[in-house]
CSV table of C-alpha atoms in Angstrom, one decimal:
chain,number,residue,atom,x,y,z
A,1,MET,CA,5.8,17.7,-26.6
A,2,ALA,CA,7.9,14.6,-26.0
A,3,SER,CA,11.7,14.9,-26.5
A,4,SER,CA,13.6,12.4,-28.6
A,5,GLY,CA,13.8,9.0,-26.8
A,6,GLN,CA,10.9,9.8,-24.4
A,7,LYS,CA,7.9,7.5,-24.3
A,8,VAL,CA,4.5,9.1,-24.5
A,9,VAL,CA,2.3,7.9,-21.7
A,10,LEU,CA,-1.4,8.8,-21.7
A,11,ILE,CA,-3.2,8.3,-18.3
A,12,THR,CA,-6.9,8.7,-17.7
A,13,GLY,CA,-8.5,9.9,-14.4
A,14,CYS,CA,-5.6,12.0,-13.1
A,15,SER,CA,-7.5,14.5,-10.9
A,16,SER,CA,-6.8,12.5,-7.7
A,17,GLY,CA,-5.9,9.2,-6.2
A,18,ILE,CA,-4.1,6.5,-8.1
A,19,GLY,CA,-4.1,8.3,-11.5
A,20,LEU,CA,-2.6,11.4,-10.0
A,21,ARG,CA,0.2,9.5,-8.3
A,22,ILE,CA,1.0,7.4,-11.4
A,23,ALA,CA,1.2,10.6,-13.5
A,24,VAL,CA,3.5,12.4,-11.0
A,25,THR,CA,5.7,9.3,-10.5
A,26,LEU,CA,6.3,8.9,-14.2
A,27,ALA,CA,6.7,12.6,-14.9
A,28,ARG,CA,9.3,13.0,-12.1
A,29,ASP,CA,11.3,10.0,-13.3
A,30,GLU,CA,14.9,10.7,-12.6
A,31,LYS,CA,16.0,9.8,-16.1
A,32,GLN,CA,13.1,11.7,-17.7
A,33,ARG,CA,12.2,8.7,-19.8
A,34,TYR,CA,8.5,9.6,-20.1
A,35,HIS,CA,6.4,12.5,-21.4
A,36,VAL,CA,3.1,12.1,-19.4
A,37,ILE,CA,-0.2,13.3,-20.9
A,38,ALA,CA,-2.4,13.5,-17.8
A,39,THR,CA,-6.1,13.6,-18.5
A,40,MET,CA,-9.2,14.4,-16.5
A,41,ARG,CA,-12.8,15.1,-17.3
A,42,ASP,CA,-12.9,18.5,-15.5
A,43,LEU,CA,-9.8,20.6,-15.8
A,44,LYS,CA,-11.0,22.8,-12.9
A,45,LYS,CA,-9.8,19.9,-10.7
A,46,LYS,CA,-6.2,20.2,-11.9
A,47,ASP,CA,-4.8,22.0,-8.8
A,48,LYS,CA,-3.8,18.9,-6.8
A,49,LEU,CA,-2.1,17.5,-9.9
A,50,GLU,CA,-0.2,20.7,-10.6
A,51,GLU,CA,0.9,21.0,-7.0
A,52,ALA,CA,2.1,17.4,-6.8
A,53,ALA,CA,3.9,17.5,-10.1
A,54,GLY,CA,5.9,20.6,-9.2
A,55,ASP,CA,8.4,21.7,-11.8
A,56,ALA,CA,7.6,18.6,-13.9
A,57,TYR,CA,4.3,20.2,-14.9
A,58,GLY,CA,4.7,21.8,-18.3
A,59,LYS,CA,8.0,20.0,-18.9
A,60,THR,CA,7.6,16.2,-18.7
A,61,MET,CA,3.8,16.5,-18.0
A,62,THR,CA,1.1,18.1,-20.0
A,63,LEU,CA,-2.7,18.1,-19.3
A,64,LEU,CA,-5.6,17.4,-21.6
A,65,PRO,CA,-9.3,17.2,-21.1
A,66,LEU,CA,-10.8,13.8,-21.6
A,67,ASP,CA,-14.1,12.2,-20.8
A,68,VAL,CA,-13.8,8.4,-21.3
A,69,CYS,CA,-17.7,8.2,-21.5
A,70,SER,CA,-17.7,10.3,-24.7
A,71,ASP,CA,-16.6,8.9,-28.1
A,72,GLU,CA,-16.0,12.5,-29.3
A,73,SER,CA,-13.9,13.5,-26.3
A,74,VAL,CA,-11.7,10.4,-26.7
A,75,LYS,CA,-11.2,11.0,-30.4
A,76,GLN,CA,-10.4,14.7,-29.9
A,77,CYS,CA,-7.9,13.9,-27.1
A,78,ILE,CA,-6.0,11.4,-29.2
A,79,ASN,CA,-6.1,13.6,-32.3
A,80,SER,CA,-4.5,16.4,-30.4
A,81,ILE,CA,-1.4,14.4,-29.7
A,82,LYS,CA,1.4,14.7,-32.2
A,83,ASP,CA,1.0,12.0,-34.8
A,84,ARG,CA,-1.5,10.4,-32.5
A,85,HIS,CA,1.5,8.6,-31.0
A,86,VAL,CA,0.9,7.0,-27.7
A,87,ASP,CA,3.5,4.5,-26.5
A,88,ILE,CA,1.8,3.6,-23.2
A,89,LEU,CA,-1.9,3.9,-22.4
A,90,ILE,CA,-2.8,3.6,-18.7
A,91,ASN,CA,-6.5,3.2,-18.2
A,92,ASN,CA,-7.2,4.4,-14.7
A,93,ALA,CA,-10.5,6.4,-14.8
A,94,GLY,CA,-13.2,4.6,-12.9
A,95,VAL,CA,-16.1,5.0,-10.5
A,96,GLY,CA,-17.3,2.9,-7.6
A,97,LEU,CA,-20.7,1.8,-6.5
A,98,LEU,CA,-21.5,0.3,-3.1
A,99,GLY,CA,-24.7,-0.9,-1.4
A,100,PRO,CA,-27.6,-3.4,-1.6
A,101,VAL,CA,-28.4,-4.0,-5.2
A,102,GLU,CA,-32.2,-3.5,-4.7
A,103,SER,CA,-31.5,0.2,-4.0
A,104,ILE,CA,-29.4,0.8,-7.1
A,105,SER,CA,-31.1,2.0,-10.2
A,106,ILE,CA,-30.4,0.6,-13.7
A,107,GLU,CA,-29.2,4.1,-14.7
A,108,GLU,CA,-26.6,4.1,-11.9
A,109,MET,CA,-25.5,0.6,-13.0
A,110,LYS,CA,-25.1,1.8,-16.6
A,111,ARG,CA,-23.1,4.8,-15.4
A,112,VAL,CA,-20.6,2.5,-13.7
A,113,PHE,CA,-20.3,0.2,-16.8
A,114,ASP,CA,-20.0,3.2,-19.1
A,115,THR,CA,-16.9,4.4,-17.2
A,116,ASN,CA,-15.3,1.2,-15.9
A,117,PHE,CA,-15.9,-1.0,-18.9
A,118,PHE,CA,-16.9,1.0,-22.0
A,119,GLY,CA,-14.5,3.8,-21.0
A,120,VAL,CA,-11.6,1.4,-21.3
A,121,VAL,CA,-12.9,-0.1,-24.5
A,122,ARG,CA,-13.2,3.4,-26.1
A,123,MET,CA,-9.6,4.2,-25.2
A,124,ILE,CA,-8.2,0.9,-26.4
A,125,LYS,CA,-10.2,1.1,-29.7
A,126,GLU,CA,-8.7,4.6,-30.3
A,127,VAL,CA,-5.0,3.9,-29.7
A,128,MET,CA,-4.9,0.2,-30.7
A,129,PRO,CA,-4.8,0.6,-34.6
A,130,ASP,CA,-1.8,3.0,-34.4
A,131,MET,CA,0.0,0.6,-32.0
A,132,LYS,CA,-0.7,-2.3,-34.3
A,133,LYS,CA,0.7,-0.4,-37.3
A,134,ARG,CA,3.9,0.5,-35.4
A,135,ARG,CA,4.0,-3.0,-33.9
A,136,SER,CA,4.8,-1.6,-30.5
A,137,GLY,CA,3.0,-0.3,-27.5
A,138,HIS,CA,1.8,-1.2,-24.0
A,139,ILE,CA,-1.8,-0.9,-22.7
A,140,VAL,CA,-2.2,-1.0,-19.0
A,141,VAL,CA,-5.6,-1.4,-17.4
A,142,MET,CA,-6.3,-0.6,-13.7
A,143,SER,CA,-8.5,-3.5,-12.6
A,144,SER,CA,-9.0,-4.8,-9.1
A,145,VAL,CA,-9.0,-8.0,-7.1
A,146,MET,CA,-12.8,-7.6,-7.5
A,147,GLY,CA,-12.3,-8.4,-11.1
A,148,LEU,CA,-11.1,-11.9,-9.9
A,149,GLN,CA,-13.2,-12.5,-6.8
A,150,GLY,CA,-16.7,-11.2,-6.2
A,151,VAL,CA,-17.3,-9.2,-3.0
A,152,VAL,CA,-20.6,-8.9,-1.3
A,153,PHE,CA,-22.4,-5.5,-1.7
A,154,ASN,CA,-20.0,-4.5,-4.5
A,155,ASP,CA,-22.1,-6.4,-7.0
A,156,VAL,CA,-22.2,-3.9,-9.9
A,157,TYR,CA,-18.7,-2.6,-9.4
A,158,THR,CA,-17.4,-6.2,-9.3
A,159,ALA,CA,-19.4,-7.0,-12.5
A,160,SER,CA,-17.8,-4.1,-14.3
A,161,LYS,CA,-14.3,-5.3,-13.4
A,162,PHE,CA,-15.1,-8.9,-14.3
A,163,ALA,CA,-16.2,-7.7,-17.7
A,164,MET,CA,-13.0,-5.7,-18.2
A,165,GLU,CA,-10.9,-8.7,-17.2
A,166,GLY,CA,-12.6,-10.9,-19.7
A,167,PHE,CA,-12.3,-8.3,-22.5
A,168,CYS,CA,-8.6,-7.7,-21.8
A,169,GLU,CA,-7.9,-11.5,-21.5
A,170,SER,CA,-9.3,-11.9,-25.0
A,171,MET,CA,-7.6,-8.8,-26.4
A,172,ALA,CA,-4.1,-9.8,-25.0
A,173,VAL,CA,-4.0,-12.8,-27.4
A,174,GLN,CA,-4.6,-10.7,-30.5
A,175,LEU,CA,-2.3,-7.9,-29.5
A,176,MET,CA,0.6,-10.2,-28.8
A,177,LYS,CA,0.7,-11.0,-32.5
A,178,PHE,CA,1.4,-7.3,-33.2
A,179,ASN,CA,4.0,-7.0,-30.4
A,180,VAL,CA,1.6,-4.8,-28.3
A,181,ARG,CA,1.5,-5.8,-24.6
A,182,LEU,CA,-1.5,-5.6,-22.3
A,183,SER,CA,-1.2,-5.7,-18.5
A,184,MET,CA,-3.7,-5.6,-15.7
A,185,ILE,CA,-2.9,-4.0,-12.4
A,186,GLU,CA,-5.1,-5.5,-9.7
A,187,PRO,CA,-5.0,-3.7,-6.4
A,188,GLY,CA,-6.9,-4.7,-3.3
A,189,PRO,CA,-8.1,-1.9,-1.0
A,190,VAL,CA,-6.4,1.4,-1.6
A,191,HIS,CA,-6.6,4.4,0.8
A,192,THR,CA,-8.0,7.3,-1.3
A,193,GLU,CA,-10.3,10.2,-0.5
A,194,PHE,CA,-12.8,8.8,-2.9
A,195,GLU,CA,-13.0,5.4,-1.2
A,196,MET,CA,-13.3,6.9,2.3
A,197,LYS,CA,-16.0,9.4,1.3
A,198,MET,CA,-18.0,6.7,-0.5
A,199,MET,CA,-18.0,4.4,2.6
A,200,GLU,CA,-18.9,7.4,4.9
A,201,ASP,CA,-21.7,8.5,2.6
A,202,VAL,CA,-23.4,5.0,2.3
A,203,SER,CA,-23.2,4.5,6.0
A,204,LYS,CA,-25.7,7.4,6.4
A,205,MET,CA,-28.1,6.3,3.7
A,206,ASP,CA,-31.5,4.8,4.4
A,207,PHE,CA,-31.9,2.5,1.3
A,208,PRO,CA,-35.6,2.7,0.9
A,209,GLY,CA,-37.2,-0.4,-0.6
A,210,VAL,CA,-34.5,-2.7,0.9
A,211,ASP,CA,-35.6,-5.1,3.6
A,212,ALA,CA,-34.4,-4.3,7.1
A,213,ASP,CA,-32.2,-7.4,7.5
A,214,THR,CA,-30.2,-6.6,4.4
A,215,VAL,CA,-29.7,-3.0,5.5
A,216,ARG,CA,-28.6,-4.2,8.9
A,217,TYR,CA,-26.2,-6.7,7.4
A,218,PHE,CA,-24.7,-4.0,5.2
A,219,LYS,CA,-24.3,-1.3,7.9
A,220,ASP,CA,-23.6,-3.5,11.0
A,221,VAL,CA,-21.6,-6.3,9.4
A,222,TYR,CA,-20.2,-5.4,6.0
A,223,LEU,CA,-19.1,-1.8,6.6
A,224,PRO,CA,-17.2,-2.5,9.9
A,225,SER,CA,-15.5,-5.6,8.3
A,226,SER,CA,-14.6,-3.6,5.2
A,227,THR,CA,-13.1,-0.8,7.4
A,228,ASP,CA,-11.0,-3.5,9.2
A,229,ILE,CA,-9.7,-4.8,5.9
A,230,PHE,CA,-8.8,-1.4,4.6
A,231,GLU,CA,-6.9,-0.6,7.8
A,232,ALA,CA,-5.1,-3.9,7.9
A,233,MET,CA,-4.4,-4.6,4.2
A,234,GLY,CA,-4.9,-1.2,2.5
A,235,GLN,CA,-2.2,0.2,0.2
A,236,THR,CA,-1.6,3.8,-0.8
A,237,PRO,CA,-1.9,5.4,-4.3
A,238,GLU,CA,1.9,5.7,-4.1
A,239,ASP,CA,2.2,1.9,-3.7
A,240,ILE,CA,0.1,1.3,-6.8
A,241,ALA,CA,2.0,3.9,-8.8
A,242,LYS,CA,5.3,2.2,-7.9
A,243,CYS,CA,3.9,-1.2,-9.0
A,244,THR,CA,2.6,0.3,-12.3
A,245,LYS,CA,6.0,1.8,-13.0
A,246,MET,CA,7.6,-1.6,-12.4
A,247,VAL,CA,5.2,-3.2,-14.9
A,248,ILE,CA,5.8,-0.7,-17.7
A,249,GLU,CA,9.6,-0.9,-17.2
A,250,SER,CA,9.7,-4.7,-17.2
A,251,ASP,CA,11.3,-6.4,-20.3
A,252,SER,CA,8.6,-9.1,-20.0
A,253,PRO,CA,5.6,-7.5,-18.3
A,254,ARG,CA,3.1,-10.0,-16.8
A,255,PHE,CA,-0.6,-9.9,-17.9
A,256,ARG,CA,-2.0,-10.0,-14.4
A,257,ASN,CA,-0.3,-8.1,-11.5
A,258,LEU,CA,-1.7,-8.3,-8.0
A,259,THR,CA,-0.2,-5.4,-6.2
A,260,ASN,CA,-0.8,-6.8,-2.7
A,261,SER,CA,0.6,-10.2,-1.9
A,262,LEU,CA,-1.6,-10.4,1.2
A,263,TYR,CA,-4.5,-11.0,-1.2
A,264,THR,CA,-3.0,-13.9,-3.1
A,265,PRO,CA,-4.5,-16.6,-0.8
A,266,ILE,CA,-7.9,-15.0,-1.0
A,267,VAL,CA,-7.9,-15.1,-4.8
A,268,ALA,CA,-6.4,-18.6,-4.8
A,269,LEU,CA,-9.6,-19.9,-3.0
A,270,LYS,CA,-11.6,-19.4,-6.2
A,271,TYR,CA,-9.2,-21.4,-8.3
A,272,ALA,CA,-8.8,-24.2,-5.8
A,273,ASP,CA,-12.4,-25.4,-6.3
A,274,GLU,CA,-14.0,-25.4,-9.7
A,275,THR,CA,-17.5,-25.6,-8.2
A,276,GLY,CA,-17.1,-22.2,-6.6
A,277,GLY,CA,-18.4,-23.4,-3.3
A,278,LEU,CA,-15.2,-23.0,-1.4
A,279,SER,CA,-14.8,-19.3,-1.9
A,280,VAL,CA,-18.6,-18.5,-1.5
A,281,ASN,CA,-18.9,-20.5,1.7
A,282,THR,CA,-15.6,-19.1,3.0
A,283,PHE,CA,-16.6,-15.5,2.5
A,284,TYR,CA,-20.1,-16.2,3.9
A,285,ASN,CA,-18.6,-17.7,7.1
A,286,LEU,CA,-16.0,-14.9,7.5
A,287,LEU,CA,-18.7,-12.2,7.2
A,288,PHE,CA,-21.7,-13.7,8.9
A,289,ASN,CA,-20.5,-16.4,11.3
A,290,PHE,CA,-17.0,-15.4,12.3
A,291,GLY,CA,-17.3,-11.6,12.3
A,292,PRO,CA,-15.7,-11.1,15.7
A,293,LEU,CA,-12.9,-13.5,14.9
A,294,MET,CA,-12.3,-11.7,11.6
A,295,HIS,CA,-12.1,-8.4,13.5
A,296,ILE,CA,-9.5,-9.8,15.8
A,297,THR,CA,-7.6,-11.3,12.9
A,298,MET,CA,-7.5,-8.0,11.0
A,299,SER,CA,-6.4,-6.2,14.1
A,300,ILE,CA,-3.5,-8.7,14.5
A,301,LEU,CA,-2.7,-8.4,10.8
A,302,LYS,CA,-2.7,-4.6,11.1
A,303,CYS,CA,0.0,-4.8,13.8
A,304,LEU,CA,2.0,-7.3,11.8
A,305,THR,CA,2.0,-5.3,8.6
A,306,CYS,CA,4.9,-3.1,9.4
A,307,SER,CA,6.5,-0.8,6.8
A,308,CYS,CA,8.9,-3.6,5.8
A,309,LEU,CA,6.1,-6.0,4.9
A,310,ARG,CA,4.1,-3.3,3.2
A,311,ARG,CA,7.1,-2.5,1.0
A,312,ARG,CA,7.2,-6.1,-0.1
A,313,THR,CA,3.6,-6.0,-1.2
A,314,ILE,CA,4.0,-3.4,-3.9
A,315,SER,CA,6.1,-5.6,-6.3
A,316,PRO,CA,4.2,-7.3,-9.1
A,317,ASN,CA,6.9,-10.0,-8.9
């Protein structure tokens, strides 16, 4: 139960990765300003969270089951909180999907949207009425640079993030009238066990029904380039947690918060040309025509991104 003066923070998807680090970072706040309600679908996966939280677990952090794909689970979770009072909602739960779109079933696509888009909508619908009545609250949504710029072979995941960006951009206007803030956190590549395992798994798949050229482009061109980018520009879950904490502690939090300043020029390409040709052609050439050059560039960038530069990339400001 939150102490007087503490803000109640509900975070989805806390079993690992970014959600776990955000939960631990806020629960271990030196001034104990937050009471964190960490949630996950399967409480059997709580061991990593408990270990990372240390003595904060059970004091400034409690754990609740929550499946963002279930209306009933969402309602039960919020109803179990005293007075249904949530000051800050951090929507982090999400799933990825990678590979040639011909090989992905409609059911798999629906699963991604049910978590990444409708999961966020369910959570916002449940906490928003109480926030509007109190005329206070902060909703944070973990998006991605892929919600701003499409990335080849991430078609469905990118679509789910684009949908969420559009939804939140629309909601932010209404919520502002009720003094409820909405912020998007937009990381680039982040080193997590989930990401690494997903890329390893898809590299071994056969993709039946997909033409040989597309499979070759995916395995021999995209995956090596993606690995280079992760190694050169990737952040850690701790970086994203620090950025998120900055956002919720800001007196005037921004709506969009790119966590990695190295990605700013990439996103800017899209807005520099209203026809869309500049960004599409640039990414095509980088991937298919200048692959070796891109590898060399990423290698140089990896050498240049010392710890000092990486620290500068975690600030939303």
